[in-house]
CSV table of C-alpha atoms in Angstrom, one decimal:
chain,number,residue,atom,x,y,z
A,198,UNK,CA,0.3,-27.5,-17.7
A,199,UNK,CA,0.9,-25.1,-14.7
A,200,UNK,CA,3.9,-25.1,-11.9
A,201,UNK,CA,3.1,-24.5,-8.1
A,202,UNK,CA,4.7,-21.3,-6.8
A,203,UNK,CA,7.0,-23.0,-5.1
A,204,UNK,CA,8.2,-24.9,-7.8
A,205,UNK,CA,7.2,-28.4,-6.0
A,206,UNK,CA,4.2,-29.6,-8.1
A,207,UNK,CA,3.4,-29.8,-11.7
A,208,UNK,CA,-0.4,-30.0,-12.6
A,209,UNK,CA,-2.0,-31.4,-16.1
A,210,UNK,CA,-4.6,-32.4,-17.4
A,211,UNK,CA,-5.1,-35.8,-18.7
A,212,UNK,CA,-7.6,-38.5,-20.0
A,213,UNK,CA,-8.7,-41.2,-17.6
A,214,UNK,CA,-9.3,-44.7,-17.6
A,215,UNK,CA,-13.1,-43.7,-18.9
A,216,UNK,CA,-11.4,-41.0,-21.8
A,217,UNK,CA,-12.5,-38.6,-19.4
A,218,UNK,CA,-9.7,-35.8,-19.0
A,219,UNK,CA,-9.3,-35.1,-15.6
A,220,UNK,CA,-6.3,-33.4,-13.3
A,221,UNK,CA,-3.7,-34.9,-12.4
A,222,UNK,CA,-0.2,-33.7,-10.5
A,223,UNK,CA,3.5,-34.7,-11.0
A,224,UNK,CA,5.4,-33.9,-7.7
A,225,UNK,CA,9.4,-32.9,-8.7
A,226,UNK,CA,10.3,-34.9,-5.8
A,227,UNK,CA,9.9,-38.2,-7.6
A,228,UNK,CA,6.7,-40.4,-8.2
A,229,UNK,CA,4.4,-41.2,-10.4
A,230,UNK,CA,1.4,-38.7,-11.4
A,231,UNK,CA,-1.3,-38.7,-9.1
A,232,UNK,CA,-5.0,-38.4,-10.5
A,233,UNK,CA,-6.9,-35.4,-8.3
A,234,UNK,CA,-10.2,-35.5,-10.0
A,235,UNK,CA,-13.0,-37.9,-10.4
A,236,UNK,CA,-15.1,-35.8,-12.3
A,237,UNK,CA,-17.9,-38.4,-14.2
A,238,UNK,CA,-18.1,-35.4,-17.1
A,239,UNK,CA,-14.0,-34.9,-16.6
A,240,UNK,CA,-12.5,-31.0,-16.1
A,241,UNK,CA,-10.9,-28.1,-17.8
A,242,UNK,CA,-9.3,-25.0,-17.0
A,243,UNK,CA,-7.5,-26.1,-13.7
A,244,UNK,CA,-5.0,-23.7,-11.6
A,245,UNK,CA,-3.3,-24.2,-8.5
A,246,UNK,CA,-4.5,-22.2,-5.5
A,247,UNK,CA,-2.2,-19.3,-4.1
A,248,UNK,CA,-0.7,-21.2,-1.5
A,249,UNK,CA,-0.7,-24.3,-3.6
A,250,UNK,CA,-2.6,-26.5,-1.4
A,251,UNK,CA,-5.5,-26.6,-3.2
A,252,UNK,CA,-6.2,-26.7,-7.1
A,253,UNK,CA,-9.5,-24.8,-8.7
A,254,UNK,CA,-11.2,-26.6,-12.1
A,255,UNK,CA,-14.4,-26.0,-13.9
A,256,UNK,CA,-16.8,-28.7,-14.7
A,257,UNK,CA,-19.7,-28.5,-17.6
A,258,UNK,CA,-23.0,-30.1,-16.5
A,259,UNK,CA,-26.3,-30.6,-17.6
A,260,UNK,CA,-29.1,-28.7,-16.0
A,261,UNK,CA,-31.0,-31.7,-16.0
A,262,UNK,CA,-28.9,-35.1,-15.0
A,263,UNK,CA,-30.9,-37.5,-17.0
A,264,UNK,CA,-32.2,-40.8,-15.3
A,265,UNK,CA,-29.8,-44.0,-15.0
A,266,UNK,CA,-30.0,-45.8,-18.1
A,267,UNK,CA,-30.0,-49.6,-19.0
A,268,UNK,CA,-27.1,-50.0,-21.3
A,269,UNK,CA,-28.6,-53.5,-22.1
A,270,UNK,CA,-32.0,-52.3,-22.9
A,271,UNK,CA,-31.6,-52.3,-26.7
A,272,UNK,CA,-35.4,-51.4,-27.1
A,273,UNK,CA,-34.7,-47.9,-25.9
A,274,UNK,CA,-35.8,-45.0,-28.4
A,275,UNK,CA,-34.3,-41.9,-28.6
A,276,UNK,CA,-36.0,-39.1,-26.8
A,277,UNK,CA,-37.5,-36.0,-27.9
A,278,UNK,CA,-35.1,-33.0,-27.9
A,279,UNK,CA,-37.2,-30.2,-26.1
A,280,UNK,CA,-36.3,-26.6,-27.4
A,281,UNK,CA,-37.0,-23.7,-25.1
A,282,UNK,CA,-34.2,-21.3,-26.2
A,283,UNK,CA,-32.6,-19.9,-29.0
A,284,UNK,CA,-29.0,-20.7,-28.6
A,285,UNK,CA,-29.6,-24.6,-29.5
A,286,UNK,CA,-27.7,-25.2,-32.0
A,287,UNK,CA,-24.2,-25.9,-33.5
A,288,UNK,CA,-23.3,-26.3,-37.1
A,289,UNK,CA,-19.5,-25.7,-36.9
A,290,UNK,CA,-16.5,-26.7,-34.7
A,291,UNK,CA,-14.6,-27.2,-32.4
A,292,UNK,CA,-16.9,-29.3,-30.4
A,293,UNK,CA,-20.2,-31.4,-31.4
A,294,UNK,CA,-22.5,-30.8,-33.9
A,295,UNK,CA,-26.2,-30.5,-33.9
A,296,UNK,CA,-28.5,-30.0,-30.9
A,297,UNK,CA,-26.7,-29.0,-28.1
A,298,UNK,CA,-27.4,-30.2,-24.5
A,299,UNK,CA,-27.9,-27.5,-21.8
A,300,UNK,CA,-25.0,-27.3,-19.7
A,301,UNK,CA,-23.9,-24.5,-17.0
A,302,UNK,CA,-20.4,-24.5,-16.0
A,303,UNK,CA,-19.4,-24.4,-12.6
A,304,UNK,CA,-15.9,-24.1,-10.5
A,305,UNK,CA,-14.9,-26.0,-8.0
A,306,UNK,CA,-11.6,-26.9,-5.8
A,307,UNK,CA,-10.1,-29.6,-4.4
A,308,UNK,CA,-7.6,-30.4,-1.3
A,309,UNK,CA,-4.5,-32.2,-2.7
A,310,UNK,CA,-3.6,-33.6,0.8
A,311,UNK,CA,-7.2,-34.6,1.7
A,312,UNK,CA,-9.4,-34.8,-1.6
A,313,UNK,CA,-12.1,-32.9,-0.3
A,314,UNK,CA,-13.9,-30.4,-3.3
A,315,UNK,CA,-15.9,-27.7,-2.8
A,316,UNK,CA,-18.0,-26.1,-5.8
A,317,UNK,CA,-17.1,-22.4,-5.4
A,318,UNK,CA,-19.7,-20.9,-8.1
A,319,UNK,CA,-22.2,-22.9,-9.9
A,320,UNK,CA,-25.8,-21.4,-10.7
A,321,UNK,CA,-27.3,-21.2,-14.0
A,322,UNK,CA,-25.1,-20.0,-15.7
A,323,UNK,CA,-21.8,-20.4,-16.7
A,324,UNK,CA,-19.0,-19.4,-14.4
A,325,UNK,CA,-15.0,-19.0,-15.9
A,326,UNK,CA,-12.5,-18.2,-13.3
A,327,UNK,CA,-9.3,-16.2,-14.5
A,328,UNK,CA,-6.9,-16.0,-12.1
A,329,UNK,CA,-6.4,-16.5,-8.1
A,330,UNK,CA,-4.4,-14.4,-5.5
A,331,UNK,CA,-4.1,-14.0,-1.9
A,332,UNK,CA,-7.4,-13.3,-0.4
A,333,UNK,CA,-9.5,-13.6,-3.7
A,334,UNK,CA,-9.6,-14.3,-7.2
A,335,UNK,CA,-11.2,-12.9,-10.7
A,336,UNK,CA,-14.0,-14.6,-12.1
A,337,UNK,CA,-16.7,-13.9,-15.2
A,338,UNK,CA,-20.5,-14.9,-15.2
A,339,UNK,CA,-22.8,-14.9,-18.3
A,340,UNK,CA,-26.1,-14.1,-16.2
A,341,UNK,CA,-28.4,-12.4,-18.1
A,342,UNK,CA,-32.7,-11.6,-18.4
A,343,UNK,CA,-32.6,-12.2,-21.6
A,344,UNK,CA,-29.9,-15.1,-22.1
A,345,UNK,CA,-30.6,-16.0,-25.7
A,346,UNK,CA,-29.7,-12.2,-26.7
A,347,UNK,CA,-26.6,-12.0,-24.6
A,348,UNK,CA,-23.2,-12.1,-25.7
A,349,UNK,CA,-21.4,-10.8,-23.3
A,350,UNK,CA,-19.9,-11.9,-19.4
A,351,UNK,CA,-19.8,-9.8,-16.1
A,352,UNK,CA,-16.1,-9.6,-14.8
A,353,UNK,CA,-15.9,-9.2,-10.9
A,354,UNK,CA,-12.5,-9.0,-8.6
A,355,UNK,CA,-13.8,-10.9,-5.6
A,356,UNK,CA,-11.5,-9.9,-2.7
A,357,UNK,CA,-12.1,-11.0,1.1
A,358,UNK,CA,-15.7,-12.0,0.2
A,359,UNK,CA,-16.4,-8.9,-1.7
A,360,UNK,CA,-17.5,-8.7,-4.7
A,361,UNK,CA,-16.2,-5.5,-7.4
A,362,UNK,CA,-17.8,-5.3,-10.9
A,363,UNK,CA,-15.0,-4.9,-13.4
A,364,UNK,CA,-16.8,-5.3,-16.6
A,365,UNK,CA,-19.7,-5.7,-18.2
A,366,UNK,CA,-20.2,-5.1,-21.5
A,367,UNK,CA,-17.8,-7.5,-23.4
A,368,UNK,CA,-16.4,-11.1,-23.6
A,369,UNK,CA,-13.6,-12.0,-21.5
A,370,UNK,CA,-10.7,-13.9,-23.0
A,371,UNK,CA,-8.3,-13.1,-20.4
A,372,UNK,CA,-8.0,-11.3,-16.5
A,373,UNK,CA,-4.9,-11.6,-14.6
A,374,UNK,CA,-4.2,-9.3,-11.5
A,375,UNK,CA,-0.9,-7.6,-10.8
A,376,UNK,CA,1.2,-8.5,-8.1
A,377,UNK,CA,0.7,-5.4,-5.7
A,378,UNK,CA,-3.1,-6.3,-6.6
A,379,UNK,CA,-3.3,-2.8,-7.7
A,380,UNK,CA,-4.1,-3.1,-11.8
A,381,UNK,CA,-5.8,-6.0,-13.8
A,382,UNK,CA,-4.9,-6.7,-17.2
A,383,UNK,CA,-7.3,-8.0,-19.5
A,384,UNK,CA,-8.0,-9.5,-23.2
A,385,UNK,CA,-11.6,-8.4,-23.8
A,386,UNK,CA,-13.6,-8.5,-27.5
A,387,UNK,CA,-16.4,-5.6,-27.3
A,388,UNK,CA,-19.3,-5.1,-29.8
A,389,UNK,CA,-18.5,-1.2,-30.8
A,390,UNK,CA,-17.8,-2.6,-34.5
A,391,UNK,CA,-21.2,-4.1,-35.3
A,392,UNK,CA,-19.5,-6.0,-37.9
A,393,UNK,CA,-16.6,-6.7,-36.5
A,394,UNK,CA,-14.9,-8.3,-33.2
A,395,UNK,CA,-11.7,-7.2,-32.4
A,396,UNK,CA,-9.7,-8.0,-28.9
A,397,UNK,CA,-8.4,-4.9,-26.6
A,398,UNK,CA,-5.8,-5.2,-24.0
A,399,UNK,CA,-7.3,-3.3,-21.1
A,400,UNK,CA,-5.9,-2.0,-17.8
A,401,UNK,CA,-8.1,-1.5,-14.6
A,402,UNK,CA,-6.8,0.9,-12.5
A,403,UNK,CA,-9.7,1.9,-9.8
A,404,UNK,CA,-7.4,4.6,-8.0
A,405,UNK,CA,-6.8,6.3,-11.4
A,406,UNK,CA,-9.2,9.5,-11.2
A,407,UNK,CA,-10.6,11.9,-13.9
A,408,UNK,CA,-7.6,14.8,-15.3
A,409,UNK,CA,-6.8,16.4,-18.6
A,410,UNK,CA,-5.3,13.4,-19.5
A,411,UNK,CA,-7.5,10.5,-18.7
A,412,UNK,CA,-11.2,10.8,-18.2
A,413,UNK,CA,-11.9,7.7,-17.0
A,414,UNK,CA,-10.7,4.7,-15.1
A,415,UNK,CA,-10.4,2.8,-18.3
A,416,UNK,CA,-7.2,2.6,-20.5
A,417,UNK,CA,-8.1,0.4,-23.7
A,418,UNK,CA,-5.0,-0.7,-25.7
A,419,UNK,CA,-6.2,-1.6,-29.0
A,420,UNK,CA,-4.1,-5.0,-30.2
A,421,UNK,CA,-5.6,-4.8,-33.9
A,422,UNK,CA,-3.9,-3.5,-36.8
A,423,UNK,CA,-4.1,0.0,-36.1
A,424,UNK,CA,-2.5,-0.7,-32.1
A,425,UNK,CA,-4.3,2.7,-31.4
A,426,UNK,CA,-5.1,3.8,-27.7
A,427,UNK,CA,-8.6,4.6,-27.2
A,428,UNK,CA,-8.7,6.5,-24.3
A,429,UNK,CA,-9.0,10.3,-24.2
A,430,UNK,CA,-5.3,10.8,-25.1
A,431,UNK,CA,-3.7,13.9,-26.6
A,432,UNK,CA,-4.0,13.4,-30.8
A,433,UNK,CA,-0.6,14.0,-30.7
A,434,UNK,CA,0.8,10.7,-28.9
A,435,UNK,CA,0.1,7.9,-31.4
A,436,UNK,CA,1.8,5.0,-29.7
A,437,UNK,CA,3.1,2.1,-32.3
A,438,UNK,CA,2.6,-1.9,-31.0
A,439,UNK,CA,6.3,-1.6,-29.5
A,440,UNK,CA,5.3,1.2,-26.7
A,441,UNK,CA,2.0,0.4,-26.0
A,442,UNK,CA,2.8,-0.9,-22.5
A,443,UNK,CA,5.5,1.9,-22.2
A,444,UNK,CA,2.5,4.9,-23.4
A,445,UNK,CA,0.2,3.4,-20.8
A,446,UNK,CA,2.6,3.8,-17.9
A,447,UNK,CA,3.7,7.1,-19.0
A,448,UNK,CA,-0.1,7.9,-19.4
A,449,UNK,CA,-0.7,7.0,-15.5
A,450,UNK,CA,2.1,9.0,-14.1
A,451,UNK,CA,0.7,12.1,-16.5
A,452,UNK,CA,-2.5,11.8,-14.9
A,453,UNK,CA,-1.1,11.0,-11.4
């Protein structure tokens, strides 16, 4: 559940008639909900647009939409599954067990005044879009050569058409941008503990240039256990979980 930014709308998702959750909006005006999507595999992960005429939502479909079926034709066998990659299969939850189908997920958008959608990035591969803004949004793409090997996403800030790779060496839980537009805060998981996954808080900061202090663009806020920094960072300062944020700003205006 998500509010508009000017507090007019309410958006939800919510089974359909067919089970199939779909989005649906509540205006604060009165009414009942209204049902935005018609999605025939339903939706997840909708957001309202920046201006809050339009809503964005990801779909998961097959790469191959299979051929209209007979529901009455109780002589039908079950086909063949057809493995041609390595990630097939699932043996725990959530989710369904077994052979797993070959979907890609796209986003798309829709016009709450007119209905109209527009897919905004489909391909195949799967697409998660993190947050929107004024002139852009952040999005994350699994495209890879060697798919069946890759676990990790490409983050990108796409701004007035433009596309800006963020990230691209870990899995993406979470991107939002600042308000100014200027930093983007993120929830990633990285492989550097082969044995091990834990999640970082990271802030990108693309004006922040090489000093004493910081020697790269990256500030990583470790969230485990130890709530260590591990940028370049005098020995000295060893922040606790409490002033992590407050060590990071004091780290930029160091380096400034």
């Amino acid at each position: 559940m998500t509010h508009s930014h000017d507090g007019a709308l309410t958006l939800f998702t919510a089974p359909d008639d067919d089970k199939k959750p779909q989005v649906f909006i509540l205006r604060h005006a009165g009414g009942e909900r209204e049902q935005l999507t018609h999605e025939d595999d339903g939706v997840f992960g909708a957001q309202f647009s920046h201006d809050g005429n339009s809503v964005f939502y990801h779909v998961s479909s097959e790469k191959k939409q299979e051929e209209t079926k007979d529901k009455d034709d109780k002589d039908k066998k079950p086909e063949a599954a057809v493995i041609t990659r390595m990630k097939y299969k699932s043996d725990g939850g959530p989710g369904s067990y077994g052979v797993l189908k070959e979907k890609y997920t796209s986003v798309k958008s829709i016009d709450i005044k007119s209905g109209q959608t527009e897919t905004v990035l489909s391909g195949k591969e799967n697409f998660t879009l993190y947050d929107v803004f004024e002139g852009g949004f952040i999005y994350a793409t699994d495209v890879s050569e060697n798919p069946d090997f890759n676990f990790s996403q490409k983050l990108y800030l796409r701004k007035n058409n433009e596309d800006t790779l963020i990230r691209d060496d870990a899995s993406i839980m979470k991107a939002e941008i600042s308000a100014d537009q200027k930093h983007i805060l993120m929830t990633v998981m990285t492989r550097k503990f082969k044995n091990a996954t834990h999640p970082h808080i990271e802030v990108y900061d693309e004006k922040i240039t090489a000093s004493s202090m910081l020697q790269q663009n990256w500030i990583n806020l470790s969230v485990d256990w130890s709530c260590r920094i591990h940028s370049r960072m005098p020995k000295a300062i060893q922040p606790s979980g409490y002033q992590i944020l407050t060590m990071y700003f004091l780290c930029r205006n160091s380096a400034a």
